[in-house]
Short mmCIF file of C-alpha atoms and ligand atoms in Angstrom, two decimals:
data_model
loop_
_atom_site.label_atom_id
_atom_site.label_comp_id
_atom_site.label_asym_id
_atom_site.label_seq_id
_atom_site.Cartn_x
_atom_site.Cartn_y
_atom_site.Cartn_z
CA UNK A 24 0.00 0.00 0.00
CA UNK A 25 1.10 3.53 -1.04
CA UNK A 26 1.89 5.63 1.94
CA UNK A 27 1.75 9.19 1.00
CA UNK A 28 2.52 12.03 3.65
CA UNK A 29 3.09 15.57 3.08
CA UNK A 30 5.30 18.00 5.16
CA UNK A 31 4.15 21.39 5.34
CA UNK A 32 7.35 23.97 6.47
CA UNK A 33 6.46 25.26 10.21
CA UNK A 34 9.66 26.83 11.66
CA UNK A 35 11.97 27.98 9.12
CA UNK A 36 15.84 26.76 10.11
CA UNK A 37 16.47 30.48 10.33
CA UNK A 38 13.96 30.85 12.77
CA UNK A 39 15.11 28.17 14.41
CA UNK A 40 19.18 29.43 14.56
CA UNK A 41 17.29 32.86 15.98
CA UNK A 42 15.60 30.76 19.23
CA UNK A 43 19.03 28.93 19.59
CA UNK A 44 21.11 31.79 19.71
CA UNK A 45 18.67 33.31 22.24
CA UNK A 46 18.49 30.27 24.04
CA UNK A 47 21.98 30.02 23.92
CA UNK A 48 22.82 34.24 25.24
CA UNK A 49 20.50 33.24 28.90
CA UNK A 50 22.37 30.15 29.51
CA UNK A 51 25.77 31.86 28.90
CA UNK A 52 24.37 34.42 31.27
CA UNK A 53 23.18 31.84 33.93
CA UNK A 54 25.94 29.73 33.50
CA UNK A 55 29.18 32.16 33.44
CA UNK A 56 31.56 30.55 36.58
CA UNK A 57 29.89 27.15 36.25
CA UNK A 58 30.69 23.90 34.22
CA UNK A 59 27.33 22.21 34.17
CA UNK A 60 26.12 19.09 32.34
CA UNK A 61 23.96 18.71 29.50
CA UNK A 62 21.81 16.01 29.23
CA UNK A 63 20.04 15.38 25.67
CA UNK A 64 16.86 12.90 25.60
CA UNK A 65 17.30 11.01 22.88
CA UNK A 66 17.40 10.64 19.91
CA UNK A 67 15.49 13.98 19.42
CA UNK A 68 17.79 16.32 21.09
CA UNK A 69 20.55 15.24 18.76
CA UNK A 70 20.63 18.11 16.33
CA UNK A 71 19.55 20.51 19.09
CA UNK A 72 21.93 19.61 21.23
CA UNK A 73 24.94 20.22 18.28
CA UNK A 74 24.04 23.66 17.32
CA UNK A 75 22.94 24.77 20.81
CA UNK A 76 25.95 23.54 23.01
CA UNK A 77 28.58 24.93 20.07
CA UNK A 78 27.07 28.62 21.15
CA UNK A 79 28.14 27.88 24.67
CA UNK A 80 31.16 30.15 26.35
CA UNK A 81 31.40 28.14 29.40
CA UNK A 82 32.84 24.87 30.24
CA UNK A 83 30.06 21.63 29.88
CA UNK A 84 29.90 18.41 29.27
CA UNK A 85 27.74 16.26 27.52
CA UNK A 86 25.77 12.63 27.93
CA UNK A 87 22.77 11.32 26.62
CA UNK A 88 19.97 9.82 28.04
CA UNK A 89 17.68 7.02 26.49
CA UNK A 90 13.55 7.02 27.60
CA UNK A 91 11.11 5.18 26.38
CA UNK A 92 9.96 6.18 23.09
CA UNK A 93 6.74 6.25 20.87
CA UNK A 94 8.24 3.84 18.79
CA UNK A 95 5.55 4.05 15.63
CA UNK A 96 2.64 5.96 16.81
CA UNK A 97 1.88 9.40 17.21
CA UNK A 98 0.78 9.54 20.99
CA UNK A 99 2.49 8.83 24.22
CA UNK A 100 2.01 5.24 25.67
CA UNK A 101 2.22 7.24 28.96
CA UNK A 102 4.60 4.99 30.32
CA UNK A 103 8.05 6.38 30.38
CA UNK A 104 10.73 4.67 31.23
CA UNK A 105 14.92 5.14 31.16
CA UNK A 106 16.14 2.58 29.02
CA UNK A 107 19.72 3.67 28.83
CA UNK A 108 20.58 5.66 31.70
CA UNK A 109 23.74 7.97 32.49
CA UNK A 110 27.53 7.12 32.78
CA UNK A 111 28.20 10.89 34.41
CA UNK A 112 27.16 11.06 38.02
CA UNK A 113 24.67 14.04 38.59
CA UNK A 114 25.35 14.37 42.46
CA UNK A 115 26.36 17.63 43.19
CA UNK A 116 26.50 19.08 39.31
CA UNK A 117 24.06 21.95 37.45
CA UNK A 118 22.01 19.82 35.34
CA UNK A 119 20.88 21.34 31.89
CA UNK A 120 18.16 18.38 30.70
CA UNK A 121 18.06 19.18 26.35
CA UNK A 122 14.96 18.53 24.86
CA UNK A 123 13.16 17.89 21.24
CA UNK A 124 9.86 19.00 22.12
CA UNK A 125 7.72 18.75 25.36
CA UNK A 126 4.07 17.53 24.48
CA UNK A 127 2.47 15.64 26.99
CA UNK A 128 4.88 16.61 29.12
CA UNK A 129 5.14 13.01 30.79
CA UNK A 130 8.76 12.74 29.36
CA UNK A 131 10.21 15.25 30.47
CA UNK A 132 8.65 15.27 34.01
CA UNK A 133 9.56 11.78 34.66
CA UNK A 134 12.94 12.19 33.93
CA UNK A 135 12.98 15.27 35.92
CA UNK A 136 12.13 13.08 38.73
CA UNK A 137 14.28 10.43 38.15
CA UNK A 138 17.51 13.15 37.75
CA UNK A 139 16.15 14.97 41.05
CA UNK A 140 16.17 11.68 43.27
CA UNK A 141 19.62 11.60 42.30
CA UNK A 142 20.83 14.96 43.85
CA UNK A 143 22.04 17.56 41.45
CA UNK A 144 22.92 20.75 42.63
CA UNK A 145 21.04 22.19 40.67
CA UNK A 146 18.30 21.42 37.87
CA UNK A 147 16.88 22.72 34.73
CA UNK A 148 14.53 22.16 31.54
CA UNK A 149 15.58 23.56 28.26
CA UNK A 150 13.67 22.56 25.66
CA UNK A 151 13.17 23.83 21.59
CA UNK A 152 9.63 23.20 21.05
CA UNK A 153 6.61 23.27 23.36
CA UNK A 154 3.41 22.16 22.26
CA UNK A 155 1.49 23.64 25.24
CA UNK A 156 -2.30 22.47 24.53
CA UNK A 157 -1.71 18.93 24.62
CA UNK A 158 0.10 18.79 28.42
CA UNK A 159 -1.06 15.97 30.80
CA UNK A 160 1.02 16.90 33.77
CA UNK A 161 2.42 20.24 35.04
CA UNK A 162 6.15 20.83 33.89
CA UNK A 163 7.87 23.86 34.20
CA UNK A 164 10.40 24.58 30.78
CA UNK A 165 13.08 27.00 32.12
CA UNK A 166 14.50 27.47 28.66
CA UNK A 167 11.97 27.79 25.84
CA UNK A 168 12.77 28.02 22.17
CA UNK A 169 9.64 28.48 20.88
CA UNK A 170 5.43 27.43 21.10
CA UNK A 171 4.85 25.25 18.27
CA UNK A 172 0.42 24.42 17.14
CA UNK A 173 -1.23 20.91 18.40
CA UNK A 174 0.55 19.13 15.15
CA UNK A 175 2.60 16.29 14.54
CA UNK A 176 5.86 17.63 13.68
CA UNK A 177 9.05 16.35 12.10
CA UNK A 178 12.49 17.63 11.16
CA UNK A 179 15.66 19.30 13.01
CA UNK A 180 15.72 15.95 15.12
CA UNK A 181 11.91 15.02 15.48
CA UNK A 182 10.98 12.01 13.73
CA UNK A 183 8.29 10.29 12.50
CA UNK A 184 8.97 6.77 12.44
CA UNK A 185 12.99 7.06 12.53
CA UNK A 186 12.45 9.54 9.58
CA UNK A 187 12.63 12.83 8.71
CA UNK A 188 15.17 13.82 11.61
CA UNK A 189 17.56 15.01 9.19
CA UNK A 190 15.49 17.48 7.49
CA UNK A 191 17.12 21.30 8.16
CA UNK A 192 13.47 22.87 9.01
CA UNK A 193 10.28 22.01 11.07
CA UNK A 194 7.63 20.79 9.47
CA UNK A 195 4.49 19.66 10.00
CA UNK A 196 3.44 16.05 8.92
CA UNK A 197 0.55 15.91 7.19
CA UNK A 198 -0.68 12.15 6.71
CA UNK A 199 -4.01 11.26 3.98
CA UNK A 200 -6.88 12.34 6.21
CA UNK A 201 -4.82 14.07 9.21
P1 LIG B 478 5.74 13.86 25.80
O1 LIG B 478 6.13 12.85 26.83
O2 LIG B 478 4.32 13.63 25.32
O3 LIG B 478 5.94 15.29 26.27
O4 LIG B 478 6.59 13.62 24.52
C1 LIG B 478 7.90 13.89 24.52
C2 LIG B 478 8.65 13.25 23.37
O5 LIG B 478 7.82 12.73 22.33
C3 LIG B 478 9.49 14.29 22.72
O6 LIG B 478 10.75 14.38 23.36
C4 LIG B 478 9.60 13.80 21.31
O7 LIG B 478 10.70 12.93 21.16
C5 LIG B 478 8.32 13.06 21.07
N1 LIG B 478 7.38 13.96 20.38
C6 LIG B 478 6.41 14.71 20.90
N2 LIG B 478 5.76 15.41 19.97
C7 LIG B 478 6.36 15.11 18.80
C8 LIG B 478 6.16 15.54 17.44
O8 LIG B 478 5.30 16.36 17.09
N3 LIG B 478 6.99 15.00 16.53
C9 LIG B 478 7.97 14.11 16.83
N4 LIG B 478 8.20 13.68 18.08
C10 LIG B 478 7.40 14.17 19.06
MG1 LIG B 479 12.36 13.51 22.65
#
């Protein structure tokens, strides 16, 4: 059977280098004295991650976290689990958690959890995209690229079915009859 989806351009990749420099200018204001540790969810945060963290003027190092993902669908199971936790030790450090997107929010505020029971000096939530009207839990984003509509978007890292991640600009995914 033909599959046949169509991606309509969202957030340009110069509107997106615009919210990543600014994104970038606050944490290198927050930051300045500190060497903190960035933590991308993956595999989303990937590209994110790249261009944000090469705008950084202070010392930081970087790991990765796995979670749970959505694997083919669209929607959050809303069971989140870490499948490949970390190799750094977050006791005592400034935490920077790097994410894709924040939808439900059930990601991101598990893994908040999960990082605070582990004792960080301090901990924060920067994230590119939020998609605001589809939360399920209360999660605070302390570093916000930009509100993005209730659509299922692809591109600069998101994915849609392993695909798409690689495209320069966010789009949204428009499948026959979506
Ligand atoms: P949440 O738990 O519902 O907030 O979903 C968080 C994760 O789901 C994000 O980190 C993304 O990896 C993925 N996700 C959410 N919305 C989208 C989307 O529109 N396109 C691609 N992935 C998404
Ligand atoms: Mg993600």
């Amino acid at each position: 059977m033909k599959h046949e989806v169509k991606c309509v351009p969202l957030v340009s990749r110069r509107k997106i280098e615009v919210a990543v420099k600014r994104l970038a200018d606050r944490l290198n204001r927050d930051y300045q004295g500190k060497h903190p540790l960035l933590i991308g969810v993956l595999k989303g945060s990937f590209v994110f991650m790249a261009d944000l963290s090469r705008l950084l003027d202070f010392p930081v190092e970087i790991e990765f976290a796995r979670l749970s993902s959505y694997g083919r669908g669209k929607e959050t199971s809303g069971k989140v689990k870490v499948v490949q936790g970390l190799r750094t030790p977050v006791k005592g450090r400034d935490i920077i958690v790097i994410e894709d997107i924040i939808d439900s929010g059930l990601t991101a505020a598990h893994f908040m959890e999960y990082l605070k029971k582990r004792q960080p000096a301090s901990l924060k939530l920067c994230a590119l995209a939020d998609k605001a009207s589809r939360r399920r839990t209360e999660i605070a984003i302390d570093y916000l690229g930009f509100p993005v509509p209730d659509k299922f978007l692809v591109g600069y890292g998101l994915d849609w079915d392993e695909k798409f991640r690689n495209l320069p600009d966010i789009c949204a995914l428009e499948e026959d009859g979506r």
